[in-house]
Amino acid sequence: MLSPLSDHPILIRFLHSSLTPSSSLVFLSHLVCCRRHNSYTILETTHNNPIQLRQNPHQSDQQHEIRRKIINESSLATRRIPKFPGSVDFPKPDLPQVDFSIASFDSSVEQDRVLRKALEVRRGVASETLKAAFRAGRMSITYSTNLVSNLGAFVDRVVIGAAAMKVDPEFSHQSFNARAKGYIQSTGVVPLVKWLKHNSMTYPQICKIICKCNNDLNHIRHMAEWLKSIHVKGQFLGPTMVKAGPTLLDLKFEQLEENINQLESYGVRNEWIGYVVTKCPKLLVMPVEEMEARICFYKEMGLNERDFGTMVFDYPKALGFFSLEEMQSKVEYLMHFGLSKEEVGRLLAFKPQLMGCSIEERWKPLVKYLYYLGVKRDGMKRILVVKPMVFCIDLEACISPKVKFLQEIGVRDEAVGSVLVKFPAFLTYNLLKKIQRVVIFLMTDAGVTEEDIGKVIALDPQLVGCHIINKLDVNVKYFLSLGIRRRTLGQMVADFPMLLRYNLDVLRPKYKYLRRVMVRPLQDLIEFPRFFSYSLEGRIMPRHEILVKNRVNFKLRYMLASSDEEFNMKVQEAVQRRERFESGLVHSEETQPEQTQTHSKM
């Protein structure tokens, strides 16, 4: 049996310190109201302590009085208002007394706060209803949650649509939840999401497309089907529709077809359209007049339909991404290198990525850097024409480290510019995977010394572009098979670096002719490795026949390195020397018998 509450001072202090008056009254009433005992507990209590049944009448009346007071006081406490999904309940805080002069302002602020709170509740209900609809469409919890979290604009659309349905007498009696559910079903968003997901679209793309659609959501499916008809692949449907912007869903299919037909009429093949649209979706939503102006811009530079079509296929942004003013300024800047407008057009047809480079951020710093290296305007023009990709790569990340590498291997500073002009593709190769590997091969397998490696690269930078296994290693093994030592081969390469770039079909016939017909020793080839640079039928064989005919002999350097006039003069001089030498021998032979005869007479 419970003792009176006055016997529990600790409990009373706890209630006063931790609970509010209303909650403490409810809590005390619950403690005072003893639970009902069943027959078993009554019997058990009587059996254990029969004296407990005998209560003090005065004590019992006191307990009933306390209980009555607590119940009466607890009835004055505010009851908890039952909540349901979509209900709006705001606790009424104890506000201090305010001045009635600003009462109107405070009431408007309070009203705005209440409306915002109500809107948040409605949006939460709409989000949960939309999530339940996705779950009913057999989508996972995580996927449904991700969808709803990115469909904020569509959730607002659901709230507005459900609120508008209340005006209709048919739906006025329904709750907000029911109206929101009905509106979601009427939009067909669930089957649309499933269809877009089946076409390889991610949920962020699906959410962006749905939020951008201001019309019927079925228009999204029709637009995707039309993009498929122009050869846009499924995995690119989402990015194309997102990058094209909200204007795409507002345009009619007749306008889109007109842009596509215009591209096809100027050289862009039908099977290329899907790829072009994927890379530059702005071409779809571009006005027809602007499309014609851009096409005429390239036609004025001499591009025919074939060049224009391949240019658009290689880099679609060259047509539809940049403004006409920006495109015109880039063409004028390229003409400053001495190129005509037609040459710039051919250059853009070959490398349309130039149109995507910035003048201030890419071209001007590169021009200043090349000028610092000693490259003049003509050299820059050659670099631009031979390898326009140089004007598209980053200066600090790609070009500067390669120039520093040339200086480190021994190329003189004044020769670095000529190396770049002679072989502009050097700047486009990978430093670690290509350039350094070729240099290491030349210093190890080809026998080039560290002192000569800079000279070799400066004389023939095209060696860097040769394949190590299919070209350089094959030639090195061929020369070593002739009996040339590796160190000697390195000296030959230092004298004539192009030696390692010839094909074996060119080297073998010349070497056989040198050894078998001309009967020259290997040392002559070591002293003059440039022998392989001359034509066998055009120079080596005719000049050798002239030497044989005139019974004279030259070293390979004097035989091949001179022009035809100089060679003929050298041959005549050699013939005269030979004739004088032979005549001198004959005269000495004639005088010698006369002298012997005079001695005999004496």
Coordinates of C-alpha atoms in Angstrom, one line a residue:
M1 CA 0.0 0.0 0.0
L2 CA 1.3 3.5 -1.0
S3 CA 2.1 5.9 1.8
P4 CA 0.9 9.5 1.7
L5 CA 2.7 11.9 -0.7
S6 CA 3.8 14.0 2.2
D7 CA 6.0 11.1 3.2
H8 CA 8.0 11.5 0.0
P9 CA 9.9 14.8 0.2
I10 CA 12.5 13.7 -2.4
L11 CA 9.8 13.1 -5.0
I12 CA 8.1 16.4 -4.3
R13 CA 11.4 18.3 -4.7
F14 CA 12.0 16.4 -8.0
L15 CA 8.6 17.4 -9.3
H16 CA 9.1 21.1 -8.4
S17 CA 12.6 21.2 -9.9
S18 CA 12.2 19.2 -13.1
L19 CA 8.6 19.3 -14.2
T20 CA 6.2 22.1 -15.1
P21 CA 3.2 22.6 -12.8
S22 CA 0.7 21.0 -15.2
S23 CA 2.9 18.0 -16.0
S24 CA 3.7 17.5 -12.3
L25 CA 0.0 17.5 -11.5
V26 CA -0.7 14.8 -14.1
F27 CA 2.3 12.8 -12.8
L28 CA 1.1 13.0 -9.2
S29 CA -2.4 12.0 -10.1
H30 CA -1.1 9.0 -11.8
L31 CA 0.9 8.0 -8.7
V32 CA -2.0 8.6 -6.3
C33 CA -4.5 6.6 -8.4
C34 CA -3.6 3.1 -7.3
R35 CA -3.9 0.3 -9.9
R36 CA -6.7 -2.2 -9.6
H37 CA -5.8 -5.5 -8.1
N38 CA -7.1 -8.8 -9.3
S39 CA -8.3 -11.5 -7.1
Y40 CA -4.9 -13.2 -7.0
T41 CA -3.1 -10.1 -5.7
I42 CA -5.8 -9.4 -3.1
L43 CA -5.6 -12.9 -1.8
E44 CA -1.8 -12.8 -1.8
T45 CA -1.8 -9.5 0.1
T46 CA -4.3 -10.7 2.6
H47 CA -2.4 -13.9 3.2
N48 CA 0.9 -12.1 3.6
N49 CA -0.2 -9.2 5.8
P50 CA -3.8 -9.4 6.9
I51 CA -3.4 -6.2 9.0
Q52 CA -3.0 -4.2 5.7
L53 CA -6.8 -4.5 5.1
R54 CA -7.4 -2.6 8.2
Q55 CA -6.8 1.0 7.2
N56 CA -7.0 4.0 9.3
P57 CA -10.2 5.8 8.4
H58 CA -8.6 9.2 8.9
Q59 CA -5.6 8.3 6.7
S60 CA -7.8 7.0 4.0
D61 CA -9.9 10.2 3.9
Q62 CA -6.7 12.3 3.7
Q63 CA -5.6 10.3 0.7
H64 CA -8.9 10.7 -1.1
E65 CA -8.8 14.5 -0.4
I66 CA -5.3 14.9 -1.9
R67 CA -6.3 12.8 -4.9
R68 CA -9.4 14.9 -5.5
K69 CA -7.4 18.2 -5.4
I70 CA -4.8 16.9 -7.8
I71 CA -7.4 15.7 -10.3
N72 CA -9.2 19.0 -10.2
E73 CA -5.9 20.9 -10.7
S74 CA -4.8 18.5 -13.5
S75 CA -8.0 19.1 -15.4
L76 CA -6.9 22.7 -15.9
A77 CA -3.8 21.6 -17.8
T78 CA -3.8 22.0 -21.6
R79 CA -4.4 18.8 -23.4
R80 CA -2.2 17.5 -26.4
I81 CA -3.9 18.2 -29.7
P82 CA -4.0 15.0 -31.8
K83 CA -1.9 15.4 -35.0
F84 CA -2.4 13.7 -38.3
P85 CA -0.4 13.9 -41.6
G86 CA -0.9 17.4 -43.1
S87 CA -2.2 19.0 -39.9
V88 CA -0.9 22.4 -38.8
D89 CA -0.3 22.9 -35.1
F90 CA 1.6 25.8 -33.6
P91 CA 2.3 26.1 -29.8
K92 CA 1.1 29.3 -28.4
P93 CA 4.0 30.7 -26.5
D94 CA 3.5 33.1 -23.5
L95 CA 3.9 36.3 -25.3
P96 CA 4.6 39.5 -23.3
Q97 CA 2.2 42.4 -23.6
V98 CA 2.9 44.4 -26.7
D99 CA 2.0 47.9 -27.7
F100 CA -1.1 48.2 -29.8
S101 CA 0.6 50.7 -32.1
I102 CA 2.7 47.9 -33.7
A103 CA 0.1 45.2 -33.3
S104 CA -0.8 45.3 -37.0
F105 CA 2.8 44.9 -38.0
D106 CA 3.3 42.0 -35.6
S107 CA 0.1 40.3 -36.8
S108 CA 1.3 40.5 -40.4
V109 CA 4.7 39.0 -39.5
E110 CA 3.0 36.3 -37.5
Q111 CA 0.6 35.6 -40.4
D112 CA 3.5 35.3 -42.8
R113 CA 5.3 32.9 -40.5
V114 CA 2.2 30.8 -40.1
L115 CA 1.8 30.7 -43.9
R116 CA 5.4 29.7 -44.4
K117 CA 5.1 27.0 -41.8
A118 CA 1.9 25.7 -43.4
L119 CA 3.6 25.6 -46.8
E120 CA 6.5 23.6 -45.4
V121 CA 4.1 21.1 -43.9
R122 CA 2.3 20.8 -47.2
R123 CA 5.6 20.3 -49.1
G124 CA 6.6 17.6 -46.6
V125 CA 3.2 15.9 -47.1
A126 CA 3.6 16.1 -50.9
S127 CA 7.2 14.8 -50.7
E128 CA 6.0 11.8 -48.6
T129 CA 3.1 11.1 -51.0
L130 CA 5.5 11.3 -54.0
K131 CA 7.9 9.0 -52.3
A132 CA 5.1 6.5 -51.6
A133 CA 4.1 6.7 -55.3
F134 CA 7.6 5.8 -56.4
R135 CA 7.7 3.0 -53.9
A136 CA 4.4 1.7 -55.2
G137 CA 6.1 1.7 -58.7
R138 CA 8.6 -0.9 -57.4
M139 CA 11.5 1.5 -56.9
S140 CA 13.9 1.1 -54.0
I141 CA 13.7 3.2 -50.9
T142 CA 17.1 4.8 -51.6
Y143 CA 16.3 5.6 -55.2
S144 CA 12.9 7.0 -54.3
T145 CA 14.4 9.2 -51.6
N146 CA 17.1 10.4 -53.9
L147 CA 14.5 11.3 -56.5
V148 CA 12.3 13.2 -54.2
S149 CA 15.2 15.1 -52.7
N150 CA 16.1 16.4 -56.2
L151 CA 12.5 17.1 -57.3
G152 CA 11.9 20.3 -55.3
A153 CA 10.3 22.2 -58.2
F154 CA 8.0 19.3 -59.0
V155 CA 7.0 19.0 -55.3
D156 CA 6.0 22.6 -55.4
R157 CA 4.0 21.8 -58.5
V158 CA 2.2 19.0 -56.7
V159 CA 1.4 21.4 -53.8
I160 CA -0.1 24.0 -56.2
G161 CA -1.9 21.3 -58.2
A162 CA -3.4 19.7 -55.1
A163 CA -4.5 23.1 -53.7
A164 CA -6.1 24.0 -57.1
M165 CA -8.1 20.7 -57.0
K166 CA -9.9 21.8 -53.9
V167 CA -11.8 24.4 -55.9
D168 CA -13.3 21.6 -58.0
P169 CA -16.5 20.3 -56.3
E170 CA -15.5 16.8 -57.2
F171 CA -12.4 16.9 -55.0
S172 CA -13.4 19.6 -52.4
H173 CA -14.3 17.0 -49.8
Q174 CA -11.0 15.1 -50.1
S175 CA -8.0 15.7 -47.8
F176 CA -4.8 17.2 -49.0
N177 CA -3.1 13.8 -49.1
A178 CA -5.7 12.3 -51.4
R179 CA -5.6 15.3 -53.7
A180 CA -1.8 15.2 -53.9
K181 CA -1.9 11.5 -54.6
G182 CA -4.5 12.0 -57.4
Y183 CA -2.5 14.9 -58.9
I184 CA 0.7 12.7 -59.0
Q185 CA -1.2 9.9 -60.7
S186 CA -2.6 12.3 -63.3
T187 CA 0.9 13.6 -64.3
G188 CA 2.2 10.1 -65.0
V189 CA 5.5 10.9 -63.3
V190 CA 6.1 7.4 -62.0
P191 CA 5.9 5.5 -65.4
L192 CA 7.9 8.4 -66.9
V193 CA 10.7 8.0 -64.4
K194 CA 10.8 4.2 -64.9
W195 CA 11.0 4.7 -68.7
L196 CA 13.8 7.3 -68.4
K197 CA 15.7 5.1 -66.1
H198 CA 15.4 2.2 -68.6
N199 CA 17.0 4.5 -71.2
S200 CA 20.2 4.8 -69.1
M201 CA 19.4 8.1 -67.4
T202 CA 20.7 8.8 -63.9
Y203 CA 18.4 10.1 -61.3
P204 CA 20.0 13.6 -61.2
Q205 CA 19.4 13.9 -65.0
I206 CA 15.8 12.7 -64.6
C207 CA 15.1 15.2 -61.8
K208 CA 16.6 18.1 -63.8
I209 CA 14.6 17.2 -66.9
I210 CA 11.3 16.9 -64.9
C211 CA 11.9 20.1 -63.1
K212 CA 12.6 22.0 -66.3
C213 CA 9.4 20.7 -68.0
N214 CA 6.6 23.3 -67.6
N215 CA 4.2 21.5 -69.8
D216 CA 2.8 17.9 -69.9
L217 CA 5.4 15.4 -68.7
N218 CA 4.6 13.2 -71.7
H219 CA 6.4 15.7 -73.8
I220 CA 9.7 14.5 -72.3
R221 CA 9.1 11.0 -73.6
H222 CA 8.3 12.4 -77.1
M223 CA 11.4 14.5 -77.1
A224 CA 13.6 11.5 -76.1
E225 CA 12.0 9.4 -78.8
W226 CA 12.8 12.2 -81.3
L227 CA 16.4 12.4 -80.2
K228 CA 16.7 8.6 -80.7
S229 CA 15.4 9.1 -84.3
I230 CA 18.4 11.4 -85.1
H231 CA 20.9 8.8 -83.8
V232 CA 21.4 10.0 -80.3
K233 CA 22.4 7.0 -78.2
G234 CA 20.6 6.1 -75.0
Q235 CA 23.5 6.9 -72.7
F236 CA 23.7 10.4 -74.1
L237 CA 20.0 11.2 -74.0
G238 CA 20.1 12.6 -70.4
P239 CA 23.2 14.8 -70.9
T240 CA 21.8 16.1 -74.2
M241 CA 18.5 17.1 -72.8
V242 CA 20.0 18.6 -69.7
K243 CA 22.7 20.7 -71.5
A244 CA 20.2 21.9 -74.1
G245 CA 18.4 23.8 -71.4
P246 CA 14.7 24.3 -70.7
T247 CA 14.2 25.8 -74.1
L248 CA 14.4 22.4 -75.7
L249 CA 11.1 21.2 -74.1
D250 CA 9.3 24.4 -75.2
L251 CA 10.2 24.2 -78.9
K252 CA 8.2 22.5 -81.5
F253 CA 9.5 19.5 -83.4
E254 CA 9.2 21.4 -86.7
Q255 CA 11.7 24.0 -85.5
L256 CA 14.1 21.2 -84.4
E257 CA 13.8 19.4 -87.8
E258 CA 14.6 22.7 -89.6
N259 CA 17.9 23.0 -87.8
I260 CA 18.8 19.4 -88.5
N261 CA 17.9 19.7 -92.2
Q262 CA 20.1 22.9 -92.4
L263 CA 23.1 21.0 -91.0
E264 CA 22.6 18.1 -93.4
S265 CA 22.4 20.5 -96.4
Y266 CA 25.8 21.9 -95.6
G267 CA 27.8 18.7 -95.4
V268 CA 27.0 17.1 -92.0
R269 CA 26.0 13.5 -92.7
N270 CA 22.8 12.1 -91.3
E271 CA 24.6 9.5 -89.2
W272 CA 26.8 12.2 -87.7
I273 CA 23.9 14.3 -86.4
G274 CA 23.5 12.3 -83.2
Y275 CA 27.2 12.7 -82.3
V276 CA 27.2 16.4 -83.2
V277 CA 24.1 17.1 -81.1
T278 CA 25.5 15.1 -78.2
K279 CA 28.7 17.2 -78.1
C280 CA 26.9 20.6 -78.6
P281 CA 23.2 20.4 -77.7
K282 CA 22.9 24.2 -78.2
L283 CA 22.7 23.5 -82.0
L284 CA 19.2 22.1 -81.4
V285 CA 17.7 25.3 -79.7
M286 CA 19.6 27.8 -81.9
P287 CA 17.4 30.1 -84.0
V288 CA 17.5 29.4 -87.8
E289 CA 18.8 32.9 -88.6
E290 CA 21.7 32.5 -86.3
M291 CA 22.5 29.1 -87.7
E292 CA 22.6 30.5 -91.2
A293 CA 24.9 33.4 -90.1
R294 CA 27.4 30.9 -88.5
I295 CA 27.5 28.7 -91.6
C296 CA 28.1 31.8 -93.8
F297 CA 31.0 32.8 -91.5
Y298 CA 32.8 29.6 -92.4
K299 CA 31.8 29.6 -96.0
E300 CA 33.4 33.1 -96.4
M301 CA 36.8 31.5 -95.4
G302 CA 36.6 29.1 -98.3
L303 CA 35.3 26.0 -96.6
N304 CA 33.4 23.7 -98.9
E305 CA 30.6 21.3 -97.8
R306 CA 33.1 18.5 -97.2
D307 CA 35.5 20.5 -95.1
F308 CA 32.6 22.1 -93.2
G309 CA 31.0 18.7 -92.4
T310 CA 34.2 17.1 -91.1
M311 CA 35.0 20.3 -89.1
V312 CA 31.6 20.2 -87.4
F313 CA 32.0 16.4 -86.7
D314 CA 35.5 16.8 -85.3
Y315 CA 34.6 19.7 -83.0
P316 CA 30.8 20.6 -83.0
K317 CA 31.4 23.5 -80.5
A318 CA 33.2 25.4 -83.3
L319 CA 29.8 26.0 -84.8
G320 CA 27.4 26.4 -81.9
F321 CA 29.1 27.2 -78.7
F322 CA 30.9 30.5 -79.1
S323 CA 29.5 33.8 -80.2
L324 CA 30.1 35.3 -83.6
E325 CA 32.1 38.2 -82.2
E326 CA 34.4 35.8 -80.4
M327 CA 34.9 33.7 -83.4
Q328 CA 35.7 36.7 -85.6
S329 CA 38.3 38.0 -83.1
K330 CA 40.1 34.6 -83.1
V331 CA 40.2 34.5 -86.9
E332 CA 41.7 38.1 -87.0
Y333 CA 44.3 37.1 -84.4
L334 CA 45.4 34.1 -86.4
M335 CA 45.7 36.3 -89.5
H336 CA 48.4 38.4 -87.6
F337 CA 50.9 35.5 -88.1
G338 CA 50.8 36.2 -91.9
L339 CA 48.0 33.8 -92.8
S340 CA 45.3 34.8 -95.3
K341 CA 41.6 34.2 -94.6
E342 CA 41.5 31.2 -96.8
E343 CA 44.6 29.7 -95.0
V344 CA 42.9 30.3 -91.7
G345 CA 39.8 28.5 -93.0
R346 CA 41.9 25.5 -94.1
L347 CA 43.6 25.6 -90.7
L348 CA 40.3 25.5 -88.8
A349 CA 39.1 22.7 -91.1
F350 CA 42.2 20.7 -90.1
K351 CA 42.2 21.7 -86.4
P352 CA 38.8 23.2 -85.4
Q353 CA 39.8 22.9 -81.7
L354 CA 41.6 26.2 -82.2
M355 CA 38.3 27.9 -82.0
G356 CA 37.9 26.7 -78.5
C357 CA 41.2 28.3 -77.2
S358 CA 41.2 31.7 -75.5
I359 CA 43.3 34.5 -76.9
E360 CA 44.2 36.1 -73.6
E361 CA 44.7 32.9 -71.6
R362 CA 46.2 30.6 -74.2
W363 CA 47.6 32.3 -77.3
K364 CA 49.2 35.5 -76.0
P365 CA 51.3 33.8 -73.3
L366 CA 52.5 31.2 -75.8
V367 CA 53.5 33.8 -78.3
K368 CA 55.5 35.8 -75.7
Y369 CA 57.2 32.5 -74.6
L370 CA 58.2 31.5 -78.1
Y371 CA 59.5 35.0 -78.8
Y372 CA 61.6 34.8 -75.7
L373 CA 63.1 31.5 -77.1
G374 CA 64.0 33.3 -80.3
V375 CA 61.2 32.2 -82.5
K376 CA 60.2 34.9 -85.0
R377 CA 56.8 35.4 -86.7
D378 CA 57.7 33.2 -89.6
G379 CA 58.7 30.4 -87.2
M380 CA 55.4 30.8 -85.3
K381 CA 53.5 30.6 -88.6
R382 CA 55.3 27.4 -89.4
I383 CA 54.5 25.9 -86.0
L384 CA 50.8 27.0 -86.4
V385 CA 50.6 25.5 -89.9
V386 CA 52.5 22.3 -89.3
K387 CA 51.3 21.5 -85.8
P388 CA 48.3 23.7 -84.8
M389 CA 47.8 21.6 -81.7
V390 CA 50.7 23.5 -80.1
F391 CA 48.4 26.5 -79.8
C392 CA 45.9 24.3 -78.0
I393 CA 48.0 22.8 -75.2
D394 CA 48.8 24.3 -71.8
L395 CA 52.0 26.4 -71.6
E396 CA 53.1 25.7 -68.0
A397 CA 52.0 22.0 -67.9
C398 CA 53.2 20.8 -71.4
I399 CA 55.5 23.2 -73.2
S400 CA 57.7 24.7 -70.5
P401 CA 58.9 21.3 -69.0
K402 CA 60.0 20.1 -72.5
V403 CA 62.0 23.2 -73.2
K404 CA 63.7 22.9 -69.8
F405 CA 64.5 19.2 -70.7
L406 CA 66.2 20.3 -74.0
Q407 CA 68.3 22.7 -72.0
E408 CA 69.2 20.1 -69.5
I409 CA 70.5 17.6 -72.1
G410 CA 72.8 20.2 -73.6
V411 CA 70.9 22.0 -76.3
R412 CA 72.1 25.6 -76.4
D413 CA 69.6 28.3 -75.5
E414 CA 69.9 29.9 -78.9
A415 CA 69.2 26.6 -80.6
V416 CA 66.0 25.7 -78.7
G417 CA 63.8 27.9 -80.8
S418 CA 65.2 26.4 -84.1
V419 CA 64.5 22.9 -82.7
L420 CA 60.8 23.8 -82.0
V421 CA 60.5 25.4 -85.5
K422 CA 62.1 22.4 -87.2
F423 CA 60.0 19.9 -85.4
P424 CA 56.9 21.5 -83.8
A425 CA 55.4 18.0 -82.9
F426 CA 58.2 17.8 -80.2
L427 CA 56.0 19.9 -77.9
T428 CA 53.0 17.5 -78.3
Y429 CA 54.8 14.3 -77.2
N430 CA 54.7 13.0 -73.6
L431 CA 57.9 13.9 -71.8
L432 CA 58.2 10.8 -69.6
K433 CA 56.7 8.2 -71.9
K434 CA 58.2 9.3 -75.2
I435 CA 60.9 12.0 -75.2
Q436 CA 63.0 10.7 -72.2
R437 CA 62.8 7.1 -73.4
V438 CA 64.1 8.0 -76.9
V439 CA 67.0 9.9 -75.3
I440 CA 67.8 7.0 -73.0
F441 CA 67.8 4.6 -75.9
L442 CA 70.2 6.8 -77.9
M443 CA 72.6 7.0 -75.0
T444 CA 72.5 3.3 -74.2
D445 CA 71.8 1.2 -77.2
A446 CA 72.9 3.6 -79.9
G447 CA 76.2 4.5 -78.2
V448 CA 75.7 8.3 -78.2
T449 CA 77.7 10.0 -75.5
E450 CA 76.3 12.5 -73.0
E451 CA 78.3 15.3 -74.6
D452 CA 76.8 14.6 -78.0
I453 CA 73.2 13.9 -77.1
G454 CA 72.3 17.6 -77.1
K455 CA 73.9 17.9 -80.5
V456 CA 72.0 14.9 -81.9
I457 CA 68.6 16.2 -80.8
A458 CA 69.4 19.7 -82.0
L459 CA 70.4 18.5 -85.5
D460 CA 67.6 16.0 -85.9
P461 CA 64.7 16.4 -83.4
Q462 CA 62.6 14.1 -85.6
L463 CA 64.4 11.2 -83.9
V464 CA 62.1 11.8 -80.9
G465 CA 59.1 11.0 -83.1
C466 CA 60.5 7.6 -84.2
H467 CA 59.2 4.4 -82.6
I468 CA 61.9 2.8 -80.5
I469 CA 61.1 -0.9 -81.3
N470 CA 59.9 -0.7 -84.9
K471 CA 62.4 1.9 -86.1
L472 CA 65.4 2.8 -83.9
D473 CA 66.2 -0.6 -82.5
V474 CA 65.9 -2.2 -85.9
N475 CA 68.4 0.2 -87.5
V476 CA 70.8 -0.1 -84.5
K477 CA 70.9 -3.9 -84.8
Y478 CA 71.5 -3.6 -88.6
F479 CA 74.5 -1.4 -88.2
L480 CA 75.9 -3.6 -85.4
S481 CA 75.5 -6.6 -87.6
L482 CA 77.8 -5.0 -90.2
G483 CA 80.6 -5.1 -87.8
I484 CA 80.4 -1.5 -86.5
R485 CA 81.0 -1.2 -82.8
R486 CA 78.5 0.5 -80.6
R487 CA 80.8 3.4 -79.7
T488 CA 81.7 3.9 -83.3
L489 CA 78.0 3.9 -84.2
G490 CA 77.4 6.6 -81.6
Q491 CA 80.0 8.8 -83.3
M492 CA 78.3 8.1 -86.7
V493 CA 75.0 9.1 -85.2
A494 CA 76.5 12.3 -83.8
D495 CA 77.9 13.2 -87.2
F496 CA 74.7 12.2 -89.1
P497 CA 71.7 11.7 -86.7
M498 CA 69.3 11.0 -89.6
L499 CA 71.1 7.7 -90.0
L500 CA 68.8 5.9 -87.6
R501 CA 65.6 7.2 -89.4
Y502 CA 66.1 5.4 -92.8
N503 CA 64.3 2.2 -93.7
L504 CA 66.2 -1.0 -94.1
D505 CA 64.9 -1.2 -97.7
V506 CA 67.0 2.0 -98.4
L507 CA 70.1 1.0 -96.4
R508 CA 70.6 -2.5 -97.7
P509 CA 70.9 -1.8 -101.5
K510 CA 73.3 1.1 -100.9
Y511 CA 75.5 -0.9 -98.6
K512 CA 75.7 -3.9 -101.0
Y513 CA 76.6 -1.5 -103.9
L514 CA 79.3 0.1 -101.8
R515 CA 80.9 -3.2 -100.8
R516 CA 80.4 -5.4 -103.9
V517 CA 80.5 -2.9 -106.9
M518 CA 82.5 0.0 -105.6
V519 CA 84.7 -2.4 -103.5
R520 CA 85.1 0.2 -100.7
P521 CA 86.1 -0.7 -97.2
L522 CA 83.8 -0.4 -94.2
Q523 CA 86.0 2.4 -92.9
D524 CA 84.9 4.7 -95.7
L525 CA 81.3 4.3 -94.6
I526 CA 82.3 5.0 -90.9
E527 CA 84.1 8.2 -92.0
F528 CA 81.2 9.3 -94.2
P529 CA 77.8 8.0 -92.8
R530 CA 76.0 10.6 -94.9
F531 CA 76.6 8.2 -97.8
F532 CA 73.1 6.7 -97.1
S533 CA 71.4 10.0 -97.7
Y534 CA 72.2 10.1 -101.4
S535 CA 70.2 8.5 -104.1
L536 CA 71.6 5.2 -105.4
E537 CA 70.4 5.5 -108.9
G538 CA 70.5 9.3 -109.1
R539 CA 73.9 10.1 -107.8
I540 CA 76.0 7.1 -106.4
M541 CA 75.9 4.9 -109.5
P542 CA 76.4 7.6 -112.1
R543 CA 79.3 9.2 -110.4
H544 CA 80.9 5.8 -109.7
E545 CA 80.7 5.0 -113.4
I546 CA 82.4 8.3 -114.3
L547 CA 85.2 7.6 -111.9
V548 CA 85.7 4.1 -113.3
K549 CA 85.6 5.4 -116.9
N550 CA 88.2 8.1 -116.2
R551 CA 90.3 5.7 -114.0
V552 CA 90.3 8.0 -111.0
N553 CA 89.2 7.5 -107.4
F554 CA 87.8 9.9 -104.8
K555 CA 86.8 9.5 -101.2
L556 CA 83.1 9.3 -100.6
R557 CA 82.9 12.8 -99.2
Y558 CA 84.4 14.4 -102.3
M559 CA 82.6 12.0 -104.6
L560 CA 79.0 12.7 -103.4
A561 CA 78.9 15.9 -101.4
S562 CA 79.6 18.3 -104.4
S563 CA 77.4 19.5 -107.2
D564 CA 77.6 18.1 -110.7
E565 CA 79.7 21.0 -112.0
E566 CA 82.1 20.8 -109.1
F567 CA 82.3 17.0 -109.5
N568 CA 83.1 17.3 -113.2
M569 CA 85.8 19.9 -112.5
K570 CA 87.3 17.6 -109.9
V571 CA 87.3 14.7 -112.3
Q572 CA 89.0 16.7 -115.1
E573 CA 91.7 17.9 -112.6
A574 CA 92.3 14.3 -111.5
V575 CA 92.5 13.1 -115.1
Q576 CA 95.1 15.8 -115.9
R577 CA 97.1 14.9 -112.9
R578 CA 96.9 11.3 -113.9
E579 CA 98.0 12.1 -117.4
R580 CA 100.9 14.3 -116.2
F581 CA 101.9 11.6 -113.9
E582 CA 101.7 9.0 -116.6
S583 CA 103.7 11.2 -119.1
G584 CA 106.3 11.8 -116.4
L585 CA 106.8 8.1 -116.0
V586 CA 107.1 7.6 -119.8
H587 CA 109.7 10.3 -120.1
S588 CA 111.7 8.9 -117.3
E589 CA 111.5 5.4 -119.0
E590 CA 112.8 6.9 -122.3
T591 CA 115.7 8.7 -120.8
Q592 CA 116.8 5.7 -118.7
P593 CA 117.7 3.5 -121.8
E594 CA 119.6 6.3 -123.4
Q595 CA 121.7 6.7 -120.3
T596 CA 122.4 3.0 -120.2
Q597 CA 123.6 3.1 -123.9
T598 CA 126.0 5.9 -123.3
H599 CA 127.5 4.1 -120.4
S600 CA 128.0 1.0 -122.5
K601 CA 129.8 2.9 -125.3
M602 CA 132.2 4.4 -122.8

